[in-house]
Amino acid sequence: MNVQIGMRIPPKIGAEGMEKVAAWAVSAGLDVLDVPKLNPEVLQICEKAGIGIGSVDAAQTAALLSKNEARRETAAEAVKQQMTDMAALGARVMFMCLVPEDHTTPRQESFAIWKDTFPELVRHAERQGVYIAIEGWPGPAPHYPTIGCTPEMWSAMFEAIPSKHFGLNYDPSHMVRLGIDYLRALTQFGERINHCHGKDTEILHDELYECGILPATFGAKYGFSEGSWRYTIPGHGAVEWSKVAVRLDRLDYQGAVSIELEDHRFWGTLEKEREGIVKAAEHLAMYFK
């Protein structure tokens, strides 16, 4: 498989500065970095270290779903300029999570705003050779306002915008916690996968008995959890990465699988973050290298 393994930059690792981040990532055997922003300086640092760019975070995504038309237009122009700039530097994948400014906005209402706002953004992405990858995190409790986090929504979105320049960041960890078949999603929406995250979820069966699928009333017992589940590094949760790899291979997926470190066991110190990234990369390398 021609799949690259990378990472989103965790906070303690990131605090070291971009030069140290890039050098350490190469020493850990990573191929790409997902960066919060891309400019000539960041690109030069990565090229000097010998590491590629996996994805670039979109700015102002919440404002793209604003109920205020002027705010939406300003945000859309900023995102289009960002696409132009990143394409000029050779980057191809723009990452975004479609959480509206107002978390109480019903998803159906946000979808209507999205349907009005995004066709022009996607046409610009096509012109620049940029591929948008939307994240399936459902958003913060209690409203879970993100659009684009379930097959129901993906079907509606991809019907509205058929272009592959608008597609998915495939992250099975969110599907596991939501009770969605992450392998079936690969089969159904595989052609629209523009980026992947290496993250996992453990279902906590005792906590599931105690809380059901609702967030814990008195607070979750673990970090990166809401009660009946917790996010983990790949290999420590329910995802069968061997099966994910087989299906991505069948789809001839050529992009990256970038580790998104959200695991309380590998968090809080630079050493813990580095340990988590290395363990995650070793697990993914068994199937993607």
Short mmCIF file of C-alpha atoms in Angstrom, two decimals:
data_model
loop_
_atom_site.label_atom_id
_atom_site.label_comp_id
_atom_site.label_asym_id
_atom_site.label_seq_id
_atom_site.Cartn_x
_atom_site.Cartn_y
_atom_site.Cartn_z
CA MET A 1 0.00 0.00 0.00
CA ASN A 2 1.17 3.50 -0.81
CA VAL A 3 -0.17 4.98 2.43
CA GLN A 4 1.78 7.46 4.51
CA ILE A 5 1.65 7.48 8.31
CA GLY A 6 1.60 10.87 9.98
CA MET A 7 0.24 12.80 12.93
CA ARG A 8 -1.72 15.80 13.97
CA ILE A 9 0.58 17.73 16.27
CA PRO A 10 -0.26 17.19 19.96
CA PRO A 11 0.12 20.20 22.32
CA LYS A 12 3.30 19.31 24.24
CA ILE A 13 5.10 18.15 21.10
CA GLY A 14 3.89 21.26 19.29
CA ALA A 15 5.14 23.55 22.05
CA GLU A 16 8.70 22.50 21.12
CA GLY A 17 8.45 24.55 17.92
CA MET A 18 8.04 23.46 14.32
CA GLU A 19 11.70 22.59 13.67
CA LYS A 20 11.83 20.19 16.63
CA VAL A 21 8.41 18.77 15.75
CA ALA A 22 9.49 17.95 12.20
CA ALA A 23 12.85 16.49 13.25
CA TRP A 24 11.28 14.32 15.96
CA ALA A 25 8.51 13.12 13.63
CA VAL A 26 11.09 11.95 11.10
CA SER A 27 13.06 10.18 13.86
CA ALA A 28 9.82 8.43 14.88
CA GLY A 29 9.41 7.11 11.33
CA LEU A 30 6.51 9.36 10.29
CA ASP A 31 6.01 10.40 6.67
CA VAL A 32 3.74 13.47 6.99
CA LEU A 33 2.52 16.12 9.40
CA ASP A 34 -0.99 17.53 9.58
CA VAL A 35 -0.42 21.23 10.21
CA PRO A 36 -2.74 23.86 11.72
CA LYS A 37 -1.54 26.36 9.13
CA LEU A 38 0.79 26.30 6.15
CA ASN A 39 3.07 29.11 5.04
CA PRO A 40 6.44 29.17 3.25
CA GLU A 41 8.33 28.97 6.56
CA VAL A 42 6.47 25.84 7.73
CA LEU A 43 6.91 24.23 4.32
CA GLN A 44 10.64 25.00 4.31
CA ILE A 45 11.08 23.45 7.78
CA CYS A 46 9.23 20.29 6.73
CA GLU A 47 11.13 19.98 3.45
CA LYS A 48 14.45 20.45 5.23
CA ALA A 49 13.55 17.71 7.74
CA GLY A 50 12.33 15.42 4.96
CA ILE A 51 8.67 15.17 5.96
CA GLY A 52 5.56 15.86 3.85
CA ILE A 53 2.34 17.73 4.52
CA GLY A 54 -0.67 15.53 5.23
CA SER A 55 -3.46 18.07 5.71
CA VAL A 56 -3.93 21.75 6.51
CA ASP A 57 -6.61 22.91 8.95
CA ALA A 58 -9.23 25.24 7.53
CA ALA A 59 -9.64 28.52 9.39
CA GLN A 60 -12.99 30.07 10.36
CA THR A 61 -15.07 26.95 9.71
CA ALA A 62 -17.63 27.80 12.41
CA ALA A 63 -18.36 31.11 10.66
CA LEU A 64 -19.05 29.24 7.40
CA LEU A 65 -22.21 27.98 9.13
CA SER A 66 -23.09 31.30 10.78
CA LYS A 67 -26.69 32.49 10.69
CA ASN A 68 -25.24 35.89 9.75
CA GLU A 69 -24.81 36.09 5.98
CA ALA A 70 -22.04 38.70 6.12
CA ARG A 71 -20.02 36.53 8.49
CA ARG A 72 -20.49 33.54 6.20
CA GLU A 73 -19.31 35.50 3.17
CA THR A 74 -16.23 36.82 4.97
CA ALA A 75 -15.34 33.33 6.18
CA ALA A 76 -15.86 31.84 2.73
CA GLU A 77 -13.50 34.37 1.15
CA ALA A 78 -10.88 33.62 3.82
CA VAL A 79 -11.15 29.85 3.24
CA LYS A 80 -10.91 30.30 -0.55
CA GLN A 81 -7.78 32.41 -0.11
CA GLN A 82 -6.36 29.73 2.18
CA MET A 83 -7.01 27.11 -0.51
CA THR A 84 -5.22 29.24 -3.08
CA ASP A 85 -2.25 29.78 -0.78
CA MET A 86 -1.87 26.12 0.29
CA ALA A 87 -2.21 24.89 -3.30
CA ALA A 88 0.59 27.24 -4.32
CA LEU A 89 2.77 25.53 -1.69
CA GLY A 90 1.86 22.06 -2.97
CA ALA A 91 -0.63 21.03 -0.27
CA ARG A 92 -3.76 19.23 -1.41
CA VAL A 93 -5.92 18.30 1.62
CA MET A 94 -7.89 20.84 3.66
CA PHE A 95 -9.22 19.49 6.95
CA MET A 96 -12.35 20.89 8.57
CA CYS A 97 -14.94 20.02 11.21
CA LEU A 98 -18.33 21.56 10.49
CA VAL A 99 -19.40 22.73 13.94
CA PRO A 100 -21.64 25.83 13.75
CA GLU A 101 -20.94 28.97 15.78
CA ASP A 102 -24.17 28.48 17.69
CA HIS A 103 -24.05 24.98 19.17
CA THR A 104 -27.83 24.99 19.68
CA THR A 105 -28.45 25.22 15.92
CA PRO A 106 -30.33 22.10 14.77
CA ARG A 107 -28.31 20.05 12.28
CA GLN A 108 -31.05 20.36 9.65
CA GLU A 109 -30.76 24.15 9.84
CA SER A 110 -26.97 24.04 9.60
CA PHE A 111 -27.26 21.68 6.63
CA ALA A 112 -29.43 24.24 4.81
CA ILE A 113 -26.78 26.92 5.43
CA TRP A 114 -24.04 24.52 4.30
CA LYS A 115 -25.95 23.70 1.11
CA ASP A 116 -26.08 27.41 0.31
CA THR A 117 -22.46 28.19 1.25
CA PHE A 118 -20.38 25.25 0.08
CA PRO A 119 -20.98 24.77 -3.65
CA GLU A 120 -18.89 27.86 -4.45
CA LEU A 121 -16.18 26.76 -1.98
CA VAL A 122 -15.99 23.37 -3.66
CA ARG A 123 -15.81 24.94 -7.13
CA HIS A 124 -12.84 26.95 -5.89
CA ALA A 125 -11.29 23.78 -4.42
CA GLU A 126 -11.66 22.11 -7.83
CA ARG A 127 -9.92 25.01 -9.54
CA GLN A 128 -7.03 24.87 -7.04
CA GLY A 129 -6.73 21.08 -6.92
CA VAL A 130 -7.62 21.02 -3.21
CA TYR A 131 -9.61 18.23 -1.54
CA ILE A 132 -11.75 19.08 1.50
CA ALA A 133 -11.88 16.39 4.20
CA ILE A 134 -14.64 16.80 6.79
CA GLU A 135 -14.25 15.35 10.28
CA GLY A 136 -16.90 13.08 11.82
CA TRP A 137 -16.62 14.32 15.42
CA PRO A 138 -20.25 14.90 16.44
CA GLY A 139 -19.36 18.03 18.39
CA PRO A 140 -19.75 18.98 22.03
CA ALA A 141 -22.47 17.66 24.32
CA PRO A 142 -25.34 18.15 24.84
CA HIS A 143 -26.32 19.33 21.32
CA TYR A 144 -23.84 17.40 19.11
CA PRO A 145 -24.30 20.06 16.40
CA THR A 146 -21.69 18.95 13.81
CA ILE A 147 -22.98 18.29 10.33
CA GLY A 148 -21.28 15.49 8.43
CA CYS A 149 -20.79 12.93 11.21
CA THR A 150 -23.22 10.15 10.17
CA PRO A 151 -24.02 8.17 7.01
CA GLU A 152 -27.43 9.86 6.94
CA MET A 153 -25.74 13.25 6.57
CA TRP A 154 -22.97 12.06 4.25
CA SER A 155 -25.55 10.69 1.82
CA ALA A 156 -27.40 14.02 1.76
CA MET A 157 -24.19 16.06 1.45
CA PHE A 158 -22.67 13.98 -1.32
CA GLU A 159 -25.95 14.04 -3.23
CA ALA A 160 -25.94 17.85 -2.97
CA ILE A 161 -22.25 18.13 -3.93
CA PRO A 162 -21.15 15.18 -6.11
CA SER A 163 -17.56 16.43 -6.48
CA LYS A 164 -14.82 14.33 -4.88
CA HIS A 165 -13.18 17.64 -3.92
CA PHE A 166 -15.63 17.59 -1.01
CA GLY A 167 -15.19 14.38 0.96
CA LEU A 168 -14.43 12.66 4.24
CA ASN A 169 -11.72 12.55 6.80
CA TYR A 170 -12.22 8.88 7.66
CA ASP A 171 -11.89 8.51 11.44
CA PRO A 172 -13.35 5.24 12.72
CA SER A 173 -13.09 6.30 16.38
CA HIS A 174 -16.13 8.55 16.09
CA MET A 175 -18.17 5.89 14.33
CA VAL A 176 -17.41 3.32 17.04
CA ARG A 177 -18.67 5.62 19.81
CA LEU A 178 -21.78 6.49 17.76
CA GLY A 179 -22.62 2.86 17.02
CA ILE A 180 -21.99 3.23 13.26
CA ASP A 181 -20.47 0.34 11.28
CA TYR A 182 -17.09 1.85 10.36
CA LEU A 183 -16.30 -0.88 7.81
CA ARG A 184 -19.63 -0.55 6.02
CA ALA A 185 -18.98 3.20 5.86
CA LEU A 186 -15.71 2.45 4.05
CA THR A 187 -17.61 0.37 1.50
CA GLN A 188 -20.39 2.92 1.00
CA PHE A 189 -18.38 6.14 1.04
CA GLY A 190 -14.88 4.95 0.14
CA GLU A 191 -14.70 6.99 -3.06
CA ARG A 192 -15.15 10.16 -1.01
CA ILE A 193 -12.33 9.56 1.48
CA ASN A 194 -9.74 12.33 1.15
CA HIS A 195 -7.82 11.82 4.41
CA CYS A 196 -7.75 9.42 7.36
CA HIS A 197 -7.12 9.72 11.08
CA GLY A 198 -5.44 7.00 13.09
CA LYS A 199 -7.54 7.00 16.24
CA ASP A 200 -9.46 4.30 18.07
CA THR A 201 -12.25 3.94 20.64
CA GLU A 202 -12.66 1.49 23.50
CA ILE A 203 -16.24 0.72 24.49
CA LEU A 204 -16.38 0.66 28.32
CA HIS A 205 -18.99 -2.00 29.00
CA ASP A 206 -19.41 -1.40 32.73
CA GLU A 207 -19.87 2.32 32.08
CA LEU A 208 -22.23 1.51 29.20
CA TYR A 209 -24.35 -0.44 31.68
CA GLU A 210 -24.27 2.45 34.14
CA CYS A 211 -24.98 5.34 31.75
CA GLY A 212 -26.22 3.80 28.54
CA ILE A 213 -25.21 5.92 25.59
CA LEU A 214 -25.88 9.16 27.48
CA PRO A 215 -22.95 11.23 28.78
CA ALA A 216 -22.13 10.36 32.40
CA THR A 217 -24.21 12.48 34.80
CA PHE A 218 -21.40 13.02 37.28
CA GLY A 219 -18.46 13.22 34.87
CA ALA A 220 -16.57 10.62 32.86
CA LYS A 221 -14.05 8.40 34.66
CA TYR A 222 -11.38 8.91 31.99
CA GLY A 223 -10.04 11.70 29.83
CA PHE A 224 -11.26 11.83 26.21
CA SER A 225 -14.50 10.13 27.21
CA GLU A 226 -18.10 11.02 27.92
CA GLY A 227 -18.95 7.88 29.90
CA SER A 228 -19.47 4.65 27.97
CA TRP A 229 -16.46 4.99 25.66
CA ARG A 230 -12.99 6.50 25.54
CA TYR A 231 -10.78 7.50 22.65
CA THR A 232 -7.52 5.56 22.41
CA ILE A 233 -4.48 5.14 20.21
CA PRO A 234 -4.86 2.58 17.40
CA GLY A 235 -4.60 -0.94 18.72
CA HIS A 236 -6.07 -0.14 22.13
CA GLY A 237 -9.71 0.04 21.00
CA ALA A 238 -12.37 -1.73 18.98
CA VAL A 239 -11.19 -0.88 15.46
CA GLU A 240 -9.77 -3.76 13.40
CA TRP A 241 -7.11 -1.86 11.49
CA SER A 242 -6.23 -4.92 9.41
CA LYS A 243 -9.72 -4.79 7.88
CA VAL A 244 -9.58 -1.02 7.43
CA ALA A 245 -6.26 -1.43 5.57
CA VAL A 246 -7.67 -4.12 3.27
CA ARG A 247 -10.59 -1.93 2.28
CA LEU A 248 -8.47 1.19 1.78
CA ASP A 249 -6.12 -0.89 -0.37
CA ARG A 250 -9.06 -2.09 -2.47
CA LEU A 251 -10.08 1.56 -2.90
CA ASP A 252 -6.50 2.35 -3.99
CA TYR A 253 -6.33 5.01 -1.30
CA GLN A 254 -3.10 6.98 -1.78
CA GLY A 255 -3.28 9.44 1.11
CA ALA A 256 -2.21 9.50 4.72
CA VAL A 257 -3.34 7.92 7.96
CA SER A 258 -2.51 10.59 10.52
CA ILE A 259 -2.45 9.75 14.21
CA GLU A 260 -4.74 11.98 16.25
CA LEU A 261 -3.53 11.55 19.80
CA GLU A 262 -6.49 11.61 22.18
CA ASP A 263 -5.79 9.00 24.84
CA HIS A 264 -5.56 9.84 28.55
CA ARG A 265 -2.82 7.23 29.02
CA PHE A 266 -0.52 9.08 26.61
CA TRP A 267 -1.22 12.68 27.54
CA GLY A 268 -0.04 15.46 29.79
CA THR A 269 3.73 15.37 29.26
CA LEU A 270 6.04 15.52 26.27
CA GLU A 271 7.30 12.01 27.05
CA LYS A 272 3.79 10.56 27.23
CA GLU A 273 2.75 12.17 23.95
CA ARG A 274 5.85 10.87 22.20
CA GLU A 275 5.26 7.38 23.61
CA GLY A 276 1.66 7.43 22.37
CA ILE A 277 2.63 8.53 18.87
CA VAL A 278 5.36 5.88 18.61
CA LYS A 279 3.06 3.07 19.83
CA ALA A 280 0.30 4.21 17.46
CA ALA A 281 2.68 4.40 14.50
CA GLU A 282 4.06 0.93 15.24
CA HIS A 283 0.55 -0.53 15.28
CA LEU A 284 -0.52 1.18 12.06
CA ALA A 285 2.73 0.21 10.33
CA MET A 286 1.80 -3.47 10.72
CA TYR A 287 -1.04 -2.93 8.23
CA PHE A 288 -0.12 0.10 6.15
CA LYS A 289 3.59 -0.48 5.47
#
